[in-house]
Short mmCIF file of C-alpha atoms and ligand atoms in Angstrom, two decimals:
data_model
loop_
_atom_site.label_atom_id
_atom_site.label_comp_id
_atom_site.label_asym_id
_atom_site.label_seq_id
_atom_site.Cartn_x
_atom_site.Cartn_y
_atom_site.Cartn_z
CA MET U 1 161.97 16.30 -12.56
CA GLY U 2 160.11 13.62 -14.03
CA MET U 3 160.22 13.17 -17.86
CA PRO U 4 156.25 12.08 -18.38
CA TYR U 5 156.22 13.17 -21.91
CA GLU U 6 157.98 10.85 -24.65
CA VAL U 7 157.24 12.56 -28.09
CA GLN U 8 158.76 12.18 -31.34
CA GLY U 9 161.02 15.48 -32.58
CA VAL U 10 163.27 16.44 -35.49
CA ILE U 11 166.77 16.57 -34.57
CA ALA U 12 169.66 18.35 -35.86
CA ARG U 13 172.95 16.39 -34.29
CA GLY U 14 175.77 17.81 -36.23
CA LYS U 15 176.72 20.62 -38.75
CA GLY U 16 175.41 19.95 -42.23
CA GLU U 17 173.89 16.31 -41.15
CA ALA U 18 170.61 15.60 -42.54
CA VAL U 19 168.20 15.72 -39.93
CA SER U 20 166.44 12.81 -38.37
CA LEU U 21 163.32 12.01 -36.27
CA GLU U 22 163.87 11.08 -33.05
CA THR U 23 162.27 10.08 -29.50
CA VAL U 24 162.42 13.15 -27.35
CA LEU U 25 161.77 13.38 -23.60
CA VAL U 26 159.75 16.47 -22.29
CA PRO U 27 159.54 17.19 -18.49
CA ASP U 28 156.67 18.63 -16.43
CA PRO U 29 156.61 22.35 -16.86
CA GLY U 30 158.67 24.26 -14.05
CA PRO U 31 157.63 27.52 -12.47
CA GLY U 32 156.54 30.02 -15.51
CA GLU U 33 156.44 27.23 -18.05
CA ALA U 34 153.84 25.57 -20.25
CA VAL U 35 153.95 22.20 -21.89
CA VAL U 36 152.21 22.76 -25.40
CA ASN U 37 150.42 20.12 -27.73
CA VAL U 38 151.99 21.33 -31.28
CA GLN U 39 149.36 21.29 -34.00
CA ALA U 40 151.07 22.72 -36.69
CA CYS U 41 155.01 24.28 -37.29
CA GLY U 42 155.99 26.02 -40.38
CA VAL U 43 159.68 25.14 -41.80
CA CYS U 44 161.90 28.48 -41.66
CA HIS U 45 165.12 29.46 -42.83
CA THR U 46 166.21 29.84 -39.52
CA ASP U 47 165.83 26.20 -38.99
CA LEU U 48 168.20 25.23 -41.56
CA HIS U 49 170.59 27.84 -40.47
CA TYR U 50 170.72 25.78 -36.97
CA ARG U 51 171.30 22.59 -38.78
CA GLU U 52 174.18 24.27 -40.74
CA GLY U 53 175.85 25.84 -37.65
CA GLY U 54 175.19 29.38 -38.65
CA ILE U 55 173.42 30.21 -35.65
CA SER U 56 175.27 28.23 -32.63
CA ASP U 57 177.42 25.22 -32.24
CA ASP U 58 175.28 24.21 -29.39
CA TYR U 59 173.94 20.59 -30.72
CA PRO U 60 171.79 18.52 -30.94
CA PHE U 61 169.05 21.07 -31.64
CA LEU U 62 165.01 20.37 -31.58
CA LEU U 63 164.34 22.19 -34.64
CA GLY U 64 161.22 24.08 -35.46
CA HIS U 65 159.47 27.42 -34.36
CA GLU U 66 156.69 28.99 -35.91
CA ALA U 67 154.21 27.08 -34.17
CA ALA U 68 150.25 26.99 -33.11
CA GLY U 69 149.26 24.29 -30.75
CA VAL U 70 147.22 23.85 -27.42
CA VAL U 71 148.39 24.19 -24.01
CA GLU U 72 148.54 20.82 -22.44
CA ALA U 73 149.55 21.94 -19.04
CA VAL U 74 151.08 24.80 -17.15
CA GLY U 75 153.91 24.92 -14.26
CA PRO U 76 153.25 27.06 -10.85
CA GLY U 77 152.47 30.72 -11.16
CA VAL U 78 151.43 30.70 -14.61
CA THR U 79 148.23 32.62 -14.88
CA SER U 80 148.74 34.25 -18.61
CA VAL U 81 147.78 30.95 -20.15
CA SER U 82 145.86 27.76 -19.16
CA PRO U 83 145.57 24.30 -20.44
CA GLY U 84 143.21 23.85 -23.39
CA ASP U 85 144.04 27.34 -24.63
CA TYR U 86 144.78 27.89 -28.38
CA VAL U 87 148.36 29.59 -28.71
CA ILE U 88 150.64 30.80 -31.13
CA LEU U 89 154.19 30.65 -29.99
CA ASN U 90 156.82 33.12 -29.77
CA TRP U 91 160.48 33.22 -29.66
CA ARG U 92 160.83 36.35 -27.55
CA ALA U 93 159.09 35.84 -24.12
CA VAL U 94 159.89 39.53 -22.91
CA CYS U 95 160.68 40.72 -19.10
CA GLY U 96 158.38 43.77 -19.41
CA ASP U 97 161.34 45.56 -17.02
CA CYS U 98 164.65 46.20 -18.77
CA ARG U 99 165.27 49.04 -20.45
CA ALA U 100 164.09 48.15 -24.10
CA CYS U 101 161.03 47.18 -22.69
CA LYS U 102 159.95 50.16 -20.18
CA ARG U 103 160.94 52.15 -23.49
CA GLY U 104 158.28 50.35 -25.42
CA ARG U 105 160.51 48.41 -27.64
CA PRO U 106 160.20 44.72 -26.00
CA TRP U 107 161.16 43.35 -29.50
CA TYR U 108 164.76 44.66 -28.10
CA CYS U 109 164.18 42.81 -24.82
CA PHE U 110 167.82 42.24 -23.23
CA ASN U 111 166.45 40.00 -20.71
CA THR U 112 164.44 37.51 -22.64
CA HIS U 113 163.18 34.65 -20.61
CA ASN U 114 162.66 32.00 -23.30
CA ALA U 115 162.33 28.12 -22.45
CA ALA U 116 165.52 26.70 -20.81
CA GLN U 117 167.19 23.87 -22.28
CA LYS U 118 165.30 20.95 -20.48
CA MET U 119 164.21 18.61 -23.12
CA THR U 120 166.36 15.94 -23.69
CA LEU U 121 167.15 12.66 -26.43
CA SER U 122 165.78 9.41 -24.57
CA ASP U 123 169.50 8.79 -23.57
CA GLY U 124 169.50 11.92 -21.46
CA THR U 125 171.37 14.17 -23.97
CA PRO U 126 170.15 17.66 -23.29
CA LEU U 127 168.48 19.41 -26.38
CA SER U 128 168.92 23.27 -27.90
CA PRO U 129 165.37 24.21 -28.62
CA ALA U 130 165.41 26.21 -32.02
CA LEU U 131 165.10 29.82 -30.89
CA GLY U 132 163.82 28.59 -27.83
CA ILE U 133 160.82 26.88 -28.87
CA GLY U 134 161.50 23.57 -30.69
CA ALA U 135 158.38 22.81 -32.40
CA PHE U 136 158.85 20.03 -34.69
CA ALA U 137 158.00 17.92 -32.14
CA GLU U 138 154.39 16.71 -30.91
CA LYS U 139 154.98 18.51 -27.62
CA THR U 140 157.33 20.86 -26.77
CA LEU U 141 158.17 23.05 -23.46
CA VAL U 142 158.20 26.93 -23.71
CA ALA U 143 158.19 29.78 -21.12
CA ALA U 144 154.45 30.84 -20.68
CA GLY U 145 155.45 34.48 -22.01
CA GLN U 146 156.22 32.48 -25.27
CA CYS U 147 152.03 31.63 -25.73
CA THR U 148 149.76 34.28 -27.01
CA LYS U 149 146.32 33.25 -26.99
CA VAL U 150 143.96 33.68 -30.21
CA ASP U 151 140.82 32.55 -31.96
CA PRO U 152 140.68 28.73 -31.31
CA ALA U 153 138.88 28.77 -34.88
CA ALA U 154 142.00 29.73 -36.91
CA SER U 155 143.80 27.09 -38.92
CA PRO U 156 146.92 25.96 -36.95
CA ALA U 157 148.92 25.78 -40.48
CA ALA U 158 148.04 29.49 -41.02
CA ALA U 159 147.96 30.66 -37.14
CA GLY U 160 151.51 29.38 -36.65
CA LEU U 161 153.06 31.21 -39.44
CA LEU U 162 152.58 34.38 -37.52
CA GLY U 163 155.12 33.18 -35.05
CA CYS U 164 158.02 34.08 -36.95
CA GLY U 165 158.48 34.99 -41.10
CA ILE U 166 154.99 35.95 -41.55
CA MET U 167 154.91 38.39 -38.78
CA ALA U 168 158.43 39.42 -39.56
CA GLY U 169 157.37 40.66 -43.23
CA ILE U 170 153.60 41.88 -42.13
CA GLY U 171 155.29 43.82 -39.10
CA ALA U 172 158.26 45.01 -41.41
CA ALA U 173 155.78 46.94 -43.49
CA ILE U 174 153.30 48.13 -40.93
CA ASN U 175 155.33 48.41 -37.56
CA THR U 176 158.70 49.41 -38.65
CA GLY U 177 157.59 51.09 -42.23
CA GLY U 178 154.95 52.79 -41.02
CA VAL U 179 153.26 51.94 -44.27
CA THR U 180 149.71 53.87 -44.41
CA ARG U 181 146.84 54.69 -46.71
CA GLY U 182 148.32 56.07 -50.09
CA ASP U 183 151.92 55.01 -49.63
CA SER U 184 153.92 53.90 -52.31
CA VAL U 185 155.59 50.47 -51.47
CA ALA U 186 158.51 48.60 -53.21
CA VAL U 187 159.58 45.11 -51.64
CA ILE U 188 162.71 43.48 -52.67
CA GLY U 189 162.68 40.00 -52.39
CA CYS U 190 159.14 38.30 -52.46
CA GLY U 191 159.63 34.71 -50.48
CA GLY U 192 157.57 34.36 -47.61
CA VAL U 193 158.87 37.48 -45.64
CA GLY U 194 158.48 39.78 -48.69
CA SER U 195 155.25 38.73 -49.73
CA ALA U 196 154.11 38.96 -46.02
CA ALA U 197 155.34 42.69 -46.53
CA VAL U 198 153.17 42.98 -49.55
CA LEU U 199 149.98 41.47 -47.71
CA GLY U 200 151.00 43.82 -44.74
CA SER U 201 151.04 47.30 -47.02
CA ALA U 202 147.90 45.97 -48.68
CA LEU U 203 146.18 45.94 -45.47
CA ALA U 204 147.62 49.39 -44.45
CA GLY U 205 146.15 50.66 -47.64
CA ALA U 206 149.37 51.61 -49.85
CA SER U 207 148.08 52.62 -53.24
CA LYS U 208 151.04 51.21 -54.99
CA ILE U 209 152.70 48.05 -54.13
CA ILE U 210 155.92 47.12 -56.63
CA ALA U 211 157.03 43.50 -55.89
CA VAL U 212 160.69 43.05 -57.13
CA ASP U 213 162.10 39.30 -57.37
CA ILE U 214 164.28 37.43 -59.85
CA ASP U 215 162.26 34.52 -59.65
CA ASP U 216 159.02 34.98 -61.77
CA ARG U 217 157.11 32.23 -59.74
CA LYS U 218 157.57 34.46 -56.82
CA LEU U 219 156.09 37.50 -58.33
CA ALA U 220 152.93 35.55 -59.22
CA TRP U 221 152.50 34.79 -55.56
CA ALA U 222 153.18 38.61 -54.68
CA ARG U 223 150.55 39.46 -57.23
CA GLU U 224 148.08 37.14 -55.32
CA PHE U 225 148.94 39.03 -51.84
CA GLY U 226 148.44 42.56 -53.33
CA ALA U 227 151.21 43.85 -55.60
CA THR U 228 149.85 46.26 -57.76
CA HIS U 229 153.17 46.03 -60.15
CA THR U 230 155.89 43.52 -60.48
CA VAL U 231 159.64 43.77 -61.30
CA ASN U 232 161.92 41.29 -62.29
CA SER U 233 165.34 42.26 -61.43
CA ALA U 234 167.21 39.75 -63.05
CA ALA U 235 165.84 41.44 -66.44
CA VAL U 236 165.95 45.14 -65.53
CA ASP U 237 167.44 47.70 -63.11
CA PRO U 238 164.79 47.73 -60.31
CA VAL U 239 165.98 51.27 -59.05
CA GLU U 240 165.10 52.40 -62.35
CA ALA U 241 161.91 50.51 -62.50
CA ILE U 242 160.49 51.59 -58.71
CA ARG U 243 161.02 55.09 -59.57
CA GLU U 244 159.39 55.31 -63.43
CA LEU U 245 156.45 53.38 -61.41
CA THR U 246 156.65 56.12 -58.88
CA ASP U 247 156.79 59.50 -61.11
CA GLY U 248 160.64 59.59 -60.83
CA ASN U 249 160.52 59.87 -57.21
CA GLY U 250 161.06 56.45 -55.66
CA ALA U 251 158.76 54.62 -53.16
CA ASP U 252 157.90 55.92 -49.62
CA VAL U 253 158.44 52.78 -48.26
CA VAL U 254 161.44 49.92 -49.36
CA VAL U 255 160.86 47.00 -47.94
CA GLU U 256 164.19 44.80 -48.07
CA ALA U 257 163.67 41.08 -47.60
CA VAL U 258 166.60 39.43 -48.92
CA GLY U 259 169.57 40.30 -46.74
CA ARG U 260 172.42 40.62 -49.38
CA PRO U 261 174.66 43.91 -50.19
CA GLU U 262 173.35 44.58 -53.70
CA THR U 263 169.60 44.39 -52.73
CA TYR U 264 170.43 46.61 -49.54
CA LYS U 265 172.17 49.01 -52.22
CA GLN U 266 168.93 48.72 -54.54
CA ALA U 267 166.85 49.85 -51.19
CA PHE U 268 168.59 52.17 -50.45
CA TYR U 269 168.36 53.95 -54.01
CA ALA U 270 164.76 52.97 -54.78
CA ARG U 271 163.27 54.98 -51.96
CA ASP U 272 162.00 58.74 -52.05
CA LEU U 273 164.29 61.03 -50.45
CA ALA U 274 162.25 61.27 -47.68
CA GLY U 275 161.50 57.78 -47.68
CA THR U 276 161.92 54.75 -45.22
CA VAL U 277 163.90 51.87 -45.93
CA VAL U 278 163.08 48.66 -44.03
CA LEU U 279 165.72 46.16 -43.69
CA VAL U 280 164.62 42.69 -42.92
CA GLY U 281 166.69 40.69 -44.77
CA VAL U 282 169.21 39.05 -42.46
CA PRO U 283 172.86 39.07 -44.06
CA THR U 284 175.91 37.06 -42.99
CA PRO U 285 178.91 38.08 -40.83
CA GLU U 286 181.25 38.81 -43.75
CA MET U 287 178.77 41.25 -45.62
CA THR U 288 179.70 44.95 -45.78
CA LEU U 289 177.71 47.86 -47.69
CA ASP U 290 179.57 50.53 -49.45
CA LEU U 291 177.92 53.44 -49.90
CA PRO U 292 179.09 57.28 -50.93
CA LEU U 293 178.32 59.21 -47.83
CA LEU U 294 177.39 62.05 -50.03
CA ASP U 295 174.44 59.89 -50.84
CA VAL U 296 173.76 58.93 -47.26
CA PHE U 297 173.89 62.84 -46.44
CA GLY U 298 171.96 63.63 -49.33
CA ARG U 299 168.97 61.83 -48.44
CA GLY U 300 166.53 62.48 -45.46
CA GLY U 301 164.15 59.68 -44.51
CA ALA U 302 165.16 56.62 -42.38
CA LEU U 303 167.14 53.54 -42.79
CA LYS U 304 165.68 51.01 -40.34
CA SER U 305 166.18 47.57 -39.47
CA SER U 306 163.13 45.42 -38.36
CA TRP U 307 163.46 42.81 -35.80
CA TYR U 308 160.90 40.33 -35.50
CA GLY U 309 158.75 42.90 -37.53
CA ASP U 310 158.93 45.04 -34.19
CA CYS U 311 156.01 43.00 -32.98
CA LEU U 312 154.54 42.84 -30.06
CA PRO U 313 152.82 39.22 -29.74
CA SER U 314 150.14 39.93 -27.34
CA ARG U 315 149.37 43.02 -29.33
CA ASP U 316 149.62 41.96 -32.99
CA PHE U 317 148.70 37.65 -32.74
CA PRO U 318 145.25 38.23 -31.83
CA MET U 319 144.46 41.21 -34.06
CA LEU U 320 146.05 39.49 -37.19
CA ILE U 321 144.29 36.49 -36.52
CA ASP U 322 140.89 38.34 -36.13
CA LEU U 323 141.57 40.12 -39.58
CA TYR U 324 142.06 36.43 -40.95
CA MET U 325 139.05 35.05 -39.46
CA GLN U 326 137.09 37.73 -41.22
CA GLY U 327 138.52 36.71 -44.44
CA ARG U 328 140.97 39.96 -44.48
CA LEU U 329 144.30 38.69 -44.10
CA ASN U 330 145.36 35.76 -46.29
CA LEU U 331 147.57 33.80 -44.38
CA ASP U 332 146.33 30.58 -46.22
CA GLY U 333 148.31 31.90 -48.98
CA PHE U 334 151.44 31.33 -47.54
CA VAL U 335 150.87 27.32 -47.05
CA THR U 336 152.17 25.95 -50.33
CA GLU U 337 152.43 22.22 -48.78
CA THR U 338 151.43 20.65 -45.35
CA ILE U 339 153.89 17.82 -44.66
CA GLY U 340 154.56 15.50 -41.64
CA LEU U 341 157.52 15.55 -39.20
CA SER U 342 159.22 12.93 -41.37
CA GLN U 343 159.19 15.48 -44.26
CA VAL U 344 161.41 18.18 -43.13
CA GLU U 345 164.59 17.36 -44.49
CA GLU U 346 162.62 17.58 -47.98
CA ALA U 347 161.08 20.62 -47.21
CA PHE U 348 164.52 22.01 -46.55
CA ALA U 349 165.85 20.94 -50.34
CA LYS U 350 162.21 22.50 -51.62
CA MET U 351 162.98 25.52 -49.84
CA HIS U 352 166.35 25.89 -51.20
CA ARG U 353 164.97 25.48 -54.82
CA GLY U 354 162.42 28.12 -54.34
CA GLU U 355 159.49 25.97 -54.87
CA VAL U 356 157.63 26.87 -51.49
CA LEU U 357 156.46 30.03 -49.66
CA ARG U 358 156.16 27.86 -46.71
CA SER U 359 156.04 23.74 -46.05
CA VAL U 360 153.99 23.57 -42.92
CA VAL U 361 154.42 20.43 -40.65
CA VAL U 362 150.89 19.39 -39.09
CA LEU U 363 150.51 17.00 -36.72
N1 APR V 1 167.29 40.44 -55.83
C1 APR V 1 165.63 40.30 -55.76
N2 APR V 1 165.14 39.08 -55.18
C2 APR V 1 166.14 38.20 -54.68
C3 APR V 1 167.58 38.36 -55.30
C4 APR V 1 167.76 39.43 -55.76
N3 APR V 1 168.98 39.68 -55.97
N4 APR V 1 168.40 37.06 -54.56
C5 APR V 1 167.02 36.26 -54.14
N5 APR V 1 165.76 36.96 -54.44
C6 APR V 1 164.68 36.64 -53.80
C7 APR V 1 164.42 34.80 -54.11
O1 APR V 1 164.04 34.53 -55.40
C8 APR V 1 163.61 34.55 -53.18
O2 APR V 1 162.02 34.66 -53.70
O3 APR V 1 164.49 36.70 -52.53
C9 APR V 1 163.55 35.83 -52.00
C10 APR V 1 163.95 35.05 -50.68
O4 APR V 1 163.15 34.34 -50.04
P1 APR V 1 163.08 32.99 -49.34
O5 APR V 1 164.52 32.61 -49.83
O6 APR V 1 161.91 32.51 -49.49
O7 APR V 1 163.64 33.58 -47.45
P2 APR V 1 162.21 34.36 -46.72
O8 APR V 1 161.88 33.12 -45.92
O9 APR V 1 161.04 34.95 -47.22
O10 APR V 1 163.39 35.39 -45.90
C11 APR V 1 163.91 36.50 -46.48
O11 APR V 1 164.32 37.63 -44.66
O12 APR V 1 163.90 37.52 -42.46
C12 APR V 1 164.61 37.18 -43.37
O13 APR V 1 166.40 35.55 -42.88
C13 APR V 1 165.45 35.77 -43.66
O14 APR V 1 167.41 36.94 -45.02
C14 APR V 1 165.74 36.00 -44.87
C15 APR V 1 164.50 37.08 -45.20
ZN1 ZN V 2 163.01 43.34 -21.18
ZN1 ZN V 3 161.74 31.68 -38.64
#
């Protein structure tokens, strides 16, 4: 296979090393694959986790995975997309045939067909694309099943965000939590993912949306996405505050979007006895949760984790983009800044300092 495309891409070469902008060779698409001209790609925590070795040791990585762009070329047998199509990329090209797929839970597909490791550095070193995407690059090679066509009028910076964190948050509320009209919802941790859960809850008609964070900047943003109440949990006990705001009952749905034991616990106790806890914050391997069994037994409802917002890209991306185009879904509010490929390292630092919901690379 030739390497017809020579592009610039953001590479993580080793554990904790600052990323660098390097030449990436992208092959022609093989069977079932597509090459996409990336137009925008958000900076997500997972990219930083790759750089830090938290996900795999398979360096070098081509980072970036929250992206939208235009299909440049497709390989043999691809019928779902064509050159010129405007697409959002997803990190789960589902097989449609495994037990999870057949039982209607494709987000747990055991047999994903993401892009293989075919892109290389200019010296031929194979690159591992982050989450099978690698979209901090002018072009990237993906499986055709990772491309979902959406309305081409949608701004790439906003559309790309549905490819990961913002979909995870909206889906945690709507798909996993089943938030519906009149529900009370509490969201613990209002970064990009939690704020998206606030937005999803507002979209679903929740009557009370309580945003909880330790950072007042995040709480101000959460209000813009539809929070009706805010609680700074550095100042007050969030479980008591949520109970007070829900007539002593606790919330119908509590979304945890931090990924720490203390906030998992708060989510557990802040829900109504028959309420649902949705865990979307990702813990680290050494974290454990210590709960009295009698409390687990004594509460009905449900304790659920949300995987990629339990989304079905072909169902959810076009629907959410239509709502965005109608002015009913504020995706632009997540784009704190747009940057170039050379500024990803700076964006990691801003993310670390909590200054942004999302920095988005625009090409
Ligand atoms: N209580 C409440 N909020 C907290 C706490 C705490 N103890 N600790 C941190 N936070 C807040 C931060 O202030 C921040 O606003 O949680 C938020 C986390 O947001 P981000 O760091 O922006 O992360 P985000 O991209 O939203 O992802 C959140 O979801 O999908 C997962 O891997 C992702 O675990 C991560 C989580
Ligand atoms: Zn499957
Ligand atoms: Zn992500």
